[in-house]
Coordinates of C-alpha atoms in Angstrom, one line a residue:
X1 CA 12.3 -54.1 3.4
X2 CA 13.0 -51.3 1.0
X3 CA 10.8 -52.8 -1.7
X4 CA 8.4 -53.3 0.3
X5 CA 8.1 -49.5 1.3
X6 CA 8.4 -48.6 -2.1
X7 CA 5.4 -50.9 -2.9
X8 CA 3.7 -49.2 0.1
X9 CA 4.1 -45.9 -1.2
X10 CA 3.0 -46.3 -4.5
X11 CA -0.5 -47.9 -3.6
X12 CA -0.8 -45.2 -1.3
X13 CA -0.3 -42.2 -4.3
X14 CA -2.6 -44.8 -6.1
X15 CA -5.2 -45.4 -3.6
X16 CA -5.5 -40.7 -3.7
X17 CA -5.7 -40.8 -7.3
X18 CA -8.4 -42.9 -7.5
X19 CA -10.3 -41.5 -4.8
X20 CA -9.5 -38.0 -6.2
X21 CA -10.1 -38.6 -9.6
X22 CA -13.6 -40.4 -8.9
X23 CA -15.1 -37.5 -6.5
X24 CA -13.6 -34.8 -8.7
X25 CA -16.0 -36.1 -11.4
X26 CA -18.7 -36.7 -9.5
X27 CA -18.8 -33.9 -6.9
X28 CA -16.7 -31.1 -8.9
X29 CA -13.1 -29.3 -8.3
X30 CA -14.3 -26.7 -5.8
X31 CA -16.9 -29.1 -3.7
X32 CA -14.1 -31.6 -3.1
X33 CA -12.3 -31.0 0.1
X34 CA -9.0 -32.4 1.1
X35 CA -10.6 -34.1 4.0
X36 CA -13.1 -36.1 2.1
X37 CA -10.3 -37.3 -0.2
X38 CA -7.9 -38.6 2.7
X39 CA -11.2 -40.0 4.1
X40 CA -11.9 -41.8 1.2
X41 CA -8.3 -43.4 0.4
X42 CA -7.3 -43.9 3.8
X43 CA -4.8 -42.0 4.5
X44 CA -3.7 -38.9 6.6
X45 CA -3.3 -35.6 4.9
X46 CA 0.8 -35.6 5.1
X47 CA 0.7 -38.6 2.4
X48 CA -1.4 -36.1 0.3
X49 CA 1.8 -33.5 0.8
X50 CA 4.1 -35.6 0.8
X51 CA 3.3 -37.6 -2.9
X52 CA 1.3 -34.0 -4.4
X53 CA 2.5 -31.0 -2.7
X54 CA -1.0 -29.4 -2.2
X55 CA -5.0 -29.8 -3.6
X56 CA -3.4 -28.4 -6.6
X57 CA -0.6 -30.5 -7.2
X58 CA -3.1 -33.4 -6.8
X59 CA -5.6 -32.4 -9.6
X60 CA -2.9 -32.1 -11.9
X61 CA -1.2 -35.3 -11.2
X62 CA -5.1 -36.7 -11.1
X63 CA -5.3 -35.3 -15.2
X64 CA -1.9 -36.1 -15.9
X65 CA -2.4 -39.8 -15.7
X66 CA -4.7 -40.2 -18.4
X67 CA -3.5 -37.2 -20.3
X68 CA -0.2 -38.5 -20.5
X69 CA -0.2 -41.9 -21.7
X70 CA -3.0 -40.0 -24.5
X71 CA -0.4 -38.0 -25.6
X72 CA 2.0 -40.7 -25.9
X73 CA -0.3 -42.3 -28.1
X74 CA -1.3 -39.1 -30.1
X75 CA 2.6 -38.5 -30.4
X76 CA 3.0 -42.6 -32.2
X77 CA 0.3 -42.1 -34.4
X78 CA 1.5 -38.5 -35.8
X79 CA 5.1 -40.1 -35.9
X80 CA 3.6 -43.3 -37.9
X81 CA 1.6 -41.1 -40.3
X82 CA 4.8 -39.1 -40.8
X83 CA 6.6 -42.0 -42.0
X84 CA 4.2 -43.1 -44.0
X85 CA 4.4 -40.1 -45.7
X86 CA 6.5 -36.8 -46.3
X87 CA 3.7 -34.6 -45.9
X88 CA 0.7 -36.4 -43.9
X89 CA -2.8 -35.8 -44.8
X90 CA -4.8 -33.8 -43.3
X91 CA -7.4 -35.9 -42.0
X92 CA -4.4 -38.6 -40.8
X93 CA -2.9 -35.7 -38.5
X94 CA -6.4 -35.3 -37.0
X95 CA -7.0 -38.8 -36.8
X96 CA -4.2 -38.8 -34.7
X97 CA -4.9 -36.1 -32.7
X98 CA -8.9 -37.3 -31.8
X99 CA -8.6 -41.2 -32.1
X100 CA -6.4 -42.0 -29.0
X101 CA -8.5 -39.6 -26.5
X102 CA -12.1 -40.6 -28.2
X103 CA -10.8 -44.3 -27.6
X104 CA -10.3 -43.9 -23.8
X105 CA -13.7 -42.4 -22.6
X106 CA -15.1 -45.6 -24.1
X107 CA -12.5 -47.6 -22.4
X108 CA -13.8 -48.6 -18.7
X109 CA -10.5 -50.2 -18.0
X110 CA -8.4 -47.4 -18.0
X111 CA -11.5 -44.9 -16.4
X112 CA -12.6 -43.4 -19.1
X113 CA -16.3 -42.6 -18.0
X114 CA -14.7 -40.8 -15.1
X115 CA -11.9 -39.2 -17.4
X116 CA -15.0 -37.8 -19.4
X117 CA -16.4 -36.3 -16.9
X118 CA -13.1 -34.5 -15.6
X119 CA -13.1 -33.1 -19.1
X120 CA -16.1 -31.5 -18.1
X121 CA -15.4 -30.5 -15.1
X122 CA -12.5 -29.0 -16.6
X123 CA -14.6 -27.2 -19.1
X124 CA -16.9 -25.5 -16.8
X125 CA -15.0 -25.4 -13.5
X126 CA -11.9 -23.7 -15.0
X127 CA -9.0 -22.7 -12.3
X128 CA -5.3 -22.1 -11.8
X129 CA -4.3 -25.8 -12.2
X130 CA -5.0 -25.6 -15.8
X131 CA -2.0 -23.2 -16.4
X132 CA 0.2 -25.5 -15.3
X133 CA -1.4 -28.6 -16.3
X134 CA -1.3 -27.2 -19.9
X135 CA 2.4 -26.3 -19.3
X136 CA 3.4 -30.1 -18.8
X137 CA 0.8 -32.6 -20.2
X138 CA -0.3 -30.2 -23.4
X139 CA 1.9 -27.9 -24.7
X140 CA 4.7 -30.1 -25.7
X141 CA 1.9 -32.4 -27.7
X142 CA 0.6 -29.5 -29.8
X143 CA 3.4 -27.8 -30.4
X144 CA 4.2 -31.3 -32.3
X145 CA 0.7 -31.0 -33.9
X146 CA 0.8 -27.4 -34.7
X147 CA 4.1 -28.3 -36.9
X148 CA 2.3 -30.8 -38.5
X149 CA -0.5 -28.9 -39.4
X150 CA 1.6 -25.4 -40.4
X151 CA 3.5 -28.2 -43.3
X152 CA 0.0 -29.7 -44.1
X153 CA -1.4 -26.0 -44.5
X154 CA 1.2 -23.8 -45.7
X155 CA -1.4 -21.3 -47.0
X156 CA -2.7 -20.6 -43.2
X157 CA -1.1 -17.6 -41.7
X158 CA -0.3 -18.9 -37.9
X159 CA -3.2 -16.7 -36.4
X160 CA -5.4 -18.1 -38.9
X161 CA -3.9 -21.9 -37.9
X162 CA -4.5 -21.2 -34.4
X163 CA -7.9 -20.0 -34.5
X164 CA -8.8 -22.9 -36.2
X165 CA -7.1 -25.2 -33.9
X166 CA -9.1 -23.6 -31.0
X167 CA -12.1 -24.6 -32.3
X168 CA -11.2 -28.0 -33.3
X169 CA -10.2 -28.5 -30.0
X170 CA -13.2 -27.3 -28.4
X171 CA -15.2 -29.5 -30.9
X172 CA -13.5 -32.3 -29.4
X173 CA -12.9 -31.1 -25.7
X174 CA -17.4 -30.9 -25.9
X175 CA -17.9 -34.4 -27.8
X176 CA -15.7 -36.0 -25.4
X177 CA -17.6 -34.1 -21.9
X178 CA -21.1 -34.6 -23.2
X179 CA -21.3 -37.0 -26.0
X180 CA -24.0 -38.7 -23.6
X181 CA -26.1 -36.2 -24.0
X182 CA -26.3 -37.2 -27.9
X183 CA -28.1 -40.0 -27.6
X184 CA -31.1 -38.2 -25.9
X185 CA -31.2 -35.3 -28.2
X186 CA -31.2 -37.2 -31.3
X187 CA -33.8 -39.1 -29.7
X188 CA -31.9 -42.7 -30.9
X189 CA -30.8 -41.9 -34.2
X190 CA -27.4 -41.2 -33.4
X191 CA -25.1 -43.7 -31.3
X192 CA -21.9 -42.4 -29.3
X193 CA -21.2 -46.3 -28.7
X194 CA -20.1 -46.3 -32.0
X195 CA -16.4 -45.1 -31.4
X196 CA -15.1 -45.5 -35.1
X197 CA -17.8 -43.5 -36.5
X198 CA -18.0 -40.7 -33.5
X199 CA -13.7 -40.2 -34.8
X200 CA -14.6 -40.4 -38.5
X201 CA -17.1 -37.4 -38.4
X202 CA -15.5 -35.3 -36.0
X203 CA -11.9 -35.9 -38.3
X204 CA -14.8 -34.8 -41.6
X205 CA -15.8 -31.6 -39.7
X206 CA -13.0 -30.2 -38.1
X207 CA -11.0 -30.7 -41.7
X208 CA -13.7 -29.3 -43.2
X209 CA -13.1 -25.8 -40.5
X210 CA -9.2 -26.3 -41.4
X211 CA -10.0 -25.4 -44.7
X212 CA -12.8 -23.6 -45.3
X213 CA -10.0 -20.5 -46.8
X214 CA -12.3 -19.5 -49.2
X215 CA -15.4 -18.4 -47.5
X216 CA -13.4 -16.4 -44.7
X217 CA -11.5 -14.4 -47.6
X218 CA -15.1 -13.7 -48.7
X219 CA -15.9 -12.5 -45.9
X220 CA -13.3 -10.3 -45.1
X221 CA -13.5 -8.8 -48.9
X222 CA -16.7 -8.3 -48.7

């Protein structure tokens, strides 16, 4: 009896994720009521409390479960490069960083067309949930990665190191919301289907921001 409730419950959280997650991306965070997601998965607004809390609590837990297993696999790819090496190249730390999350939105299995379009939502629909969503499924993962990079880069003061890490993570954070949009702008020449080559240049040009030293002390002397 008590596994059976326990299996209950879970496909119950399970059944509001996925209804959450798929009219999140399709209809945004603020045009997605509470009521069309309990309508959706079948249940009664208590079993969104009582598994999430609040709306909140559910849009985190809905990016939480593909941010966290990313991380996890962002986290064994930094540790593997780290054994392989003392100091880790720079373009095996980023590697490690893009690969994992550039892999899923081209994975169908584990949602990743709906994941990419969370991403955007995320990008354009900002709110309070990020704060805390940063807090638990972020921070701890680039804190790792800012380590990595302050050995890697020695020569980077840490408000230069961050600066650059903001916009390496936008560069990613905008090829993973809209890569779709490449094929139509480049009119065919380009092909986002091809994952291996999508992480290979974005690894070449956010490297190539990471240490581009030189023509910012130019600037600033000049």
């Amino acid at each position: 009896m008590k596994k059976r409730l326990m299996a209950r419950s879970v496909d119950t959280r399970v059944r509001i994720l996925d209804a959450a997650e798929t009219m999140l991306a399709e209809r945004g965070i603020e045009a997605t009521s509470m009521r069309a997601i309990t309508s959706s998965a079948r249940v009664n607004l208590a079993a969104v409390n009582y598994h999430f809390g609040s709306k909140e609590g559910l849009i985190i837990a809905v990016y939480g479960r593909r941010l966290g297993p990313v991380n996890q696999e962002r986290l064994a790819m930094l540790d593997a490069a780290e054994r392989a090496a003392e100091r880790p190249t720079l373009d095996a730390i980023l590697r490690s960083y893009i690969a994992p999350v550039m892999q899923l939105i081209h994975d169908p299995a584990r949602g990743g067309e709906i994941f990419m379009r969370l991403l955007g939502r995320a990008l354009y629909e900002p709110g309070d949930y990020l704060g805390q969503l940063f807090r638990e499924e972020m921070e701890p993962m680039l804190n790792r990665f800012t380590i990595a990079l302050q050995s890697c880069l020695p020569h980077l003061t840490s408000e230069e190191l961050f600066w650059r890490m903001h916009f390496g993570g936008g560069a990613l954070a905008y090829t993973c919301a809209q890569i779709h949009r490449l094929e139509l702008l480049s009119k065919g020449a380009c092909n986002p289907q091809d994952v291996q080559g999508v992480i290979s240049r974005l690894v070449d040009f956010i490297a190539a921001g990471m240490l581009s030293g030189e023509r910012l002390a130019m600037t600033k002397n000049g």
